[in-house]
Structures are given as structure tokens and as C-alpha cells.
Amino acid sequence: MAASVAGPEIERLIQLLARLPGLGPRSARRAALHLIKKREALMTPLTSALQVAIDKIQVCKTCGNIDTQNPCTVCTDPRRDPSIIVVVADVADLWALERANATNGRYHVLGATLSPLDGVGPQDLTIDQLVARAHAPEVSEIILALNATVDGQTTAHYITDLLADANVRVTRLAHGVPVGGELDYLDEGTLSAAMRQRTLF
């Protein structure tokens, strides 16, 4: 058994860092060592930022985004188009669409996708709130920006069925050849989807 080279406080820091996505035990040790070496410049401000996050960050009651205000910055922005709701599985997906400046609509975060194998059912997602929002008179389009996985597509079909009586157009993201992609490097599923969803040139 390897001997411990640091006190329990440092080991606890390493264990907590190792729980972050993308960090294994070795990466967590390097990160902890870097934080300790840069205590004044990095660790103290990080500690302060984490405390502020604990105290002030909340989930938006309208869309499910996270922010320091409720409703969130996106929901209260008057420049946003209230007729479009973009449905995403997670806040990370919302942030990705915002980084790409892909839409000027509003959002709805489901919290996950339907996954019977993982025990995630409709009651675990914010689908009921989405259906209620879709029936608002100003909403004309629901964009399903869900992953092109089995769970993502199952969720999209389930939501589409529930929105059948709403007076909205339900669309989804295009699937197929990415910008800059070479056909030879794409998998068969992507090529098939691209061929099925071809458009006029």
C-alpha cells in the first residue's frame, strides 16, 4: 500500500477535485498542487468565487437555466424572440448554443433526456412546464435541440406527441455532414441522416 505523502486536508482536496469531470486521480493531484503553489493568486479568489456561487446561483423558474437572478438573464432580455423556445437537455447545451450565437429565442432546459435504463422518466424532466409554455399565445415554434442519441430522439418524439394539440411548429436540429467534414471520415449513421435530410442547393 502506498504511503500518504500529504496531510488529510490536502488528500481531501485531491479527492474532491477528482470528482470533477475530466479529472482523474493524477490530474486532480496536479491541479491540487498547482492551487497550493498559487494560493494567493488562485486558491483564495477561487474559494471566494465558490462561496458566491453557493450563495447566489439559482435555477431559473421559467426555463431551468442557472443564473444569479430569477428569472434568468436570457428570460428577461427584451431583445429575445418570445415566439421561439429552444428545448435542450442540459444547461451545458444552452451555453453551447449561446457561444455559437445560434439563436435569438428563449430556452427550456429539460434537466436530462428520457432514459428508461437509467430510471429517468417523464416525471423526472420539466416536460409538463414545457407543454404549458408551448400553449402560450406568443409561442409559435418549439425547436428540439436534443442530442442525436437514442435517448435524445426518444425524448424528442415523446415531446412532439405531447405538443400535437398546441398551435406551434415543432422543429429539430438538422443532422448530417458537419461544416468542414469529409465524407470519408463520417460514420454510416451520419451519412444516412445527411442523405435523408438533403436540401435544395
Short mmCIF file of C-alpha atoms in Angstrom, two decimals:
data_model
loop_
_atom_site.label_atom_id
_atom_site.label_comp_id
_atom_site.label_asym_id
_atom_site.label_seq_id
_atom_site.Cartn_x
_atom_site.Cartn_y
_atom_site.Cartn_z
CA MET A 1 0.00 0.00 0.00
CA ALA A 2 1.38 3.42 -0.98
CA ALA A 3 2.20 5.75 1.87
CA SER A 4 0.37 9.05 2.05
CA VAL A 5 2.62 11.96 1.06
CA ALA A 6 0.32 14.75 2.27
CA GLY A 7 -1.90 15.55 5.21
CA PRO A 8 -5.60 14.65 5.31
CA GLU A 9 -6.64 18.19 4.28
CA ILE A 10 -4.64 18.00 1.05
CA GLU A 11 -5.83 14.45 0.38
CA ARG A 12 -9.43 15.67 0.82
CA LEU A 13 -8.79 18.48 -1.71
CA ILE A 14 -7.42 15.92 -4.19
CA GLN A 15 -10.40 13.60 -3.67
CA LEU A 16 -12.88 16.43 -4.28
CA LEU A 17 -11.06 17.62 -7.40
CA ALA A 18 -11.01 14.04 -8.73
CA ARG A 19 -14.84 14.07 -8.75
CA LEU A 20 -14.88 16.80 -11.41
CA PRO A 21 -15.50 15.62 -14.98
CA GLY A 22 -12.29 15.13 -16.94
CA LEU A 23 -10.10 14.90 -13.84
CA GLY A 24 -8.77 11.55 -12.69
CA PRO A 25 -6.65 10.99 -9.56
CA ARG A 26 -3.39 12.03 -11.26
CA SER A 27 -4.87 15.16 -12.84
CA ALA A 28 -6.51 16.03 -9.51
CA ARG A 29 -3.12 15.77 -7.76
CA ARG A 30 -1.54 18.11 -10.33
CA ALA A 31 -4.45 20.56 -10.00
CA ALA A 32 -4.26 20.48 -6.18
CA LEU A 33 -0.51 21.06 -6.24
CA HIS A 34 -0.94 23.99 -8.64
CA LEU A 35 -3.65 25.52 -6.43
CA ILE A 36 -1.48 25.15 -3.34
CA LYS A 37 1.54 26.70 -5.04
CA LYS A 38 -0.58 29.64 -6.26
CA ARG A 39 -2.52 30.04 -3.02
CA GLU A 40 -2.77 33.85 -3.04
CA ALA A 41 -3.23 34.33 -6.79
CA LEU A 42 -5.58 31.39 -7.44
CA MET A 43 -6.85 29.48 -4.43
CA THR A 44 -8.12 32.46 -2.42
CA PRO A 45 -10.09 34.00 -5.32
CA LEU A 46 -11.40 30.55 -6.28
CA THR A 47 -12.62 29.95 -2.73
CA SER A 48 -14.37 33.32 -2.77
CA ALA A 49 -15.97 32.63 -6.18
CA LEU A 50 -17.21 29.22 -5.00
CA GLN A 51 -18.81 30.79 -1.92
CA VAL A 52 -20.55 33.42 -4.05
CA ALA A 53 -21.79 30.62 -6.34
CA ILE A 54 -23.17 28.71 -3.35
CA ASP A 55 -24.93 31.81 -2.02
CA LYS A 56 -26.25 33.42 -5.19
CA ILE A 57 -26.65 30.96 -8.06
CA GLN A 58 -30.16 29.60 -8.54
CA VAL A 59 -32.22 27.74 -11.12
CA CYS A 60 -34.45 29.93 -13.30
CA LYS A 61 -38.11 29.21 -12.53
CA THR A 62 -39.07 29.89 -16.17
CA CYS A 63 -36.54 28.00 -18.29
CA GLY A 64 -34.27 26.00 -15.95
CA ASN A 65 -31.07 27.92 -16.75
CA ILE A 66 -28.73 28.77 -13.88
CA ASP A 67 -28.01 32.39 -13.02
CA THR A 68 -27.68 34.80 -10.13
CA GLN A 69 -31.13 36.22 -10.86
CA ASN A 70 -34.53 34.60 -11.19
CA PRO A 71 -35.92 34.73 -13.91
CA CYS A 72 -32.53 34.47 -15.59
CA THR A 73 -30.75 36.96 -17.85
CA VAL A 74 -31.91 35.16 -21.01
CA CYS A 75 -35.59 35.10 -19.97
CA THR A 76 -35.60 38.80 -19.02
CA ASP A 77 -33.72 40.02 -22.12
CA PRO A 78 -36.25 42.10 -24.13
CA ARG A 79 -34.25 41.53 -27.34
CA ARG A 80 -35.07 37.80 -27.28
CA ASP A 81 -37.76 36.45 -29.56
CA PRO A 82 -40.57 35.18 -27.28
CA SER A 83 -42.17 33.21 -30.14
CA ILE A 84 -39.32 30.65 -30.20
CA ILE A 85 -38.47 28.18 -27.42
CA VAL A 86 -35.32 26.10 -27.87
CA VAL A 87 -35.51 22.86 -25.87
CA VAL A 88 -32.21 21.49 -24.54
CA ALA A 89 -31.40 18.59 -22.24
CA ASP A 90 -28.89 20.40 -20.04
CA VAL A 91 -27.59 23.87 -19.17
CA ALA A 92 -24.30 22.95 -20.91
CA ASP A 93 -26.25 22.63 -24.18
CA LEU A 94 -27.81 26.06 -23.64
CA TRP A 95 -24.36 27.56 -23.06
CA ALA A 96 -23.04 25.85 -26.22
CA LEU A 97 -25.83 27.36 -28.35
CA GLU A 98 -25.21 30.77 -26.80
CA ARG A 99 -21.46 30.53 -27.51
CA ALA A 100 -22.29 29.81 -31.14
CA ASN A 101 -24.79 32.70 -31.20
CA ALA A 102 -27.07 30.18 -32.90
CA THR A 103 -30.48 31.53 -31.85
CA ASN A 104 -32.25 34.60 -30.55
CA GLY A 105 -35.06 32.58 -28.99
CA ARG A 106 -35.73 31.67 -25.40
CA TYR A 107 -34.81 28.31 -23.86
CA HIS A 108 -36.26 25.42 -21.91
CA VAL A 109 -33.91 23.07 -20.03
CA LEU A 110 -35.35 19.57 -19.52
CA GLY A 111 -32.74 18.51 -16.97
CA ALA A 112 -31.85 15.31 -18.89
CA THR A 113 -33.32 13.04 -21.56
CA LEU A 114 -35.66 10.10 -21.16
CA SER A 115 -33.66 7.00 -20.32
CA PRO A 116 -35.62 4.00 -19.01
CA LEU A 117 -32.39 2.04 -18.41
CA ASP A 118 -31.16 4.78 -16.06
CA GLY A 119 -34.56 5.21 -14.43
CA VAL A 120 -35.20 8.66 -15.96
CA GLY A 121 -38.88 9.03 -16.85
CA PRO A 122 -41.10 11.96 -17.91
CA GLN A 123 -41.77 12.85 -14.27
CA ASP A 124 -38.03 13.50 -13.77
CA LEU A 125 -37.91 16.13 -16.54
CA THR A 126 -39.57 19.54 -16.92
CA ILE A 127 -41.76 18.35 -19.79
CA ASP A 128 -45.05 19.46 -18.17
CA GLN A 129 -43.70 23.01 -17.80
CA LEU A 130 -42.62 22.95 -21.45
CA VAL A 131 -46.08 21.90 -22.63
CA ALA A 132 -47.61 24.72 -20.57
CA ARG A 133 -45.18 27.25 -22.09
CA ALA A 134 -45.89 25.94 -25.61
CA HIS A 135 -49.58 26.79 -25.19
CA ALA A 136 -48.82 30.47 -24.52
CA PRO A 137 -50.29 32.63 -27.32
CA GLU A 138 -46.97 34.27 -28.22
CA VAL A 139 -45.15 30.95 -28.83
CA SER A 140 -45.15 29.79 -32.47
CA GLU A 141 -42.16 27.41 -32.68
CA ILE A 142 -40.53 24.81 -30.45
CA ILE A 143 -37.02 23.83 -31.57
CA LEU A 144 -35.91 20.46 -30.17
CA ALA A 145 -32.14 20.88 -29.80
CA LEU A 146 -31.54 17.43 -28.33
CA ASN A 147 -28.61 15.09 -28.90
CA ALA A 148 -28.79 12.70 -31.85
CA THR A 149 -28.70 9.71 -29.50
CA VAL A 150 -31.36 7.08 -28.89
CA ASP A 151 -32.36 8.81 -25.62
CA GLY A 152 -32.37 12.25 -27.26
CA GLN A 153 -34.53 11.11 -30.17
CA THR A 154 -36.90 9.20 -27.87
CA THR A 155 -37.35 12.36 -25.82
CA ALA A 156 -37.94 14.42 -28.98
CA HIS A 157 -40.66 12.02 -30.20
CA TYR A 158 -42.31 11.95 -26.76
CA ILE A 159 -42.42 15.77 -26.60
CA THR A 160 -43.67 16.04 -30.20
CA ASP A 161 -46.62 13.77 -29.35
CA LEU A 162 -47.49 15.90 -26.30
CA LEU A 163 -47.40 19.10 -28.37
CA ALA A 164 -49.80 17.79 -31.03
CA ASP A 165 -52.68 19.95 -29.75
CA ALA A 166 -50.57 23.08 -29.25
CA ASN A 167 -50.67 25.67 -32.01
CA VAL A 168 -46.89 25.53 -32.57
CA ARG A 169 -44.48 24.33 -35.21
CA VAL A 170 -42.15 21.67 -33.78
CA THR A 171 -38.73 21.53 -35.46
CA ARG A 172 -35.43 19.84 -34.68
CA LEU A 173 -31.79 20.48 -35.44
CA ALA A 174 -30.55 19.22 -38.80
CA HIS A 175 -28.45 16.06 -38.67
CA GLY A 176 -25.76 15.17 -41.13
CA VAL A 177 -22.44 16.33 -42.57
CA PRO A 178 -20.75 18.91 -40.32
CA VAL A 179 -19.24 22.09 -41.73
CA GLY A 180 -15.71 21.22 -42.83
CA GLY A 181 -16.44 17.50 -42.63
CA GLU A 182 -15.04 14.99 -45.11
CA LEU A 183 -17.35 12.18 -46.18
CA ASP A 184 -14.66 9.52 -45.86
CA TYR A 185 -14.30 10.20 -42.11
CA LEU A 186 -18.02 10.18 -41.22
CA ASP A 187 -19.85 7.23 -39.73
CA GLU A 188 -22.66 5.46 -41.59
CA GLY A 189 -25.41 6.88 -39.34
CA THR A 190 -24.33 10.47 -40.02
CA LEU A 191 -24.12 9.85 -43.77
CA SER A 192 -27.56 8.20 -43.83
CA ALA A 193 -29.11 11.10 -41.90
CA ALA A 194 -27.46 13.62 -44.23
CA MET A 195 -28.78 11.82 -47.31
CA ARG A 196 -32.33 11.58 -45.92
CA GLN A 197 -32.40 15.25 -44.93
CA ARG A 198 -30.84 16.68 -48.07
CA THR A 199 -31.99 20.16 -49.13
CA LEU A 200 -32.07 22.21 -52.34
CA PHE A 201 -28.73 23.76 -53.31
#
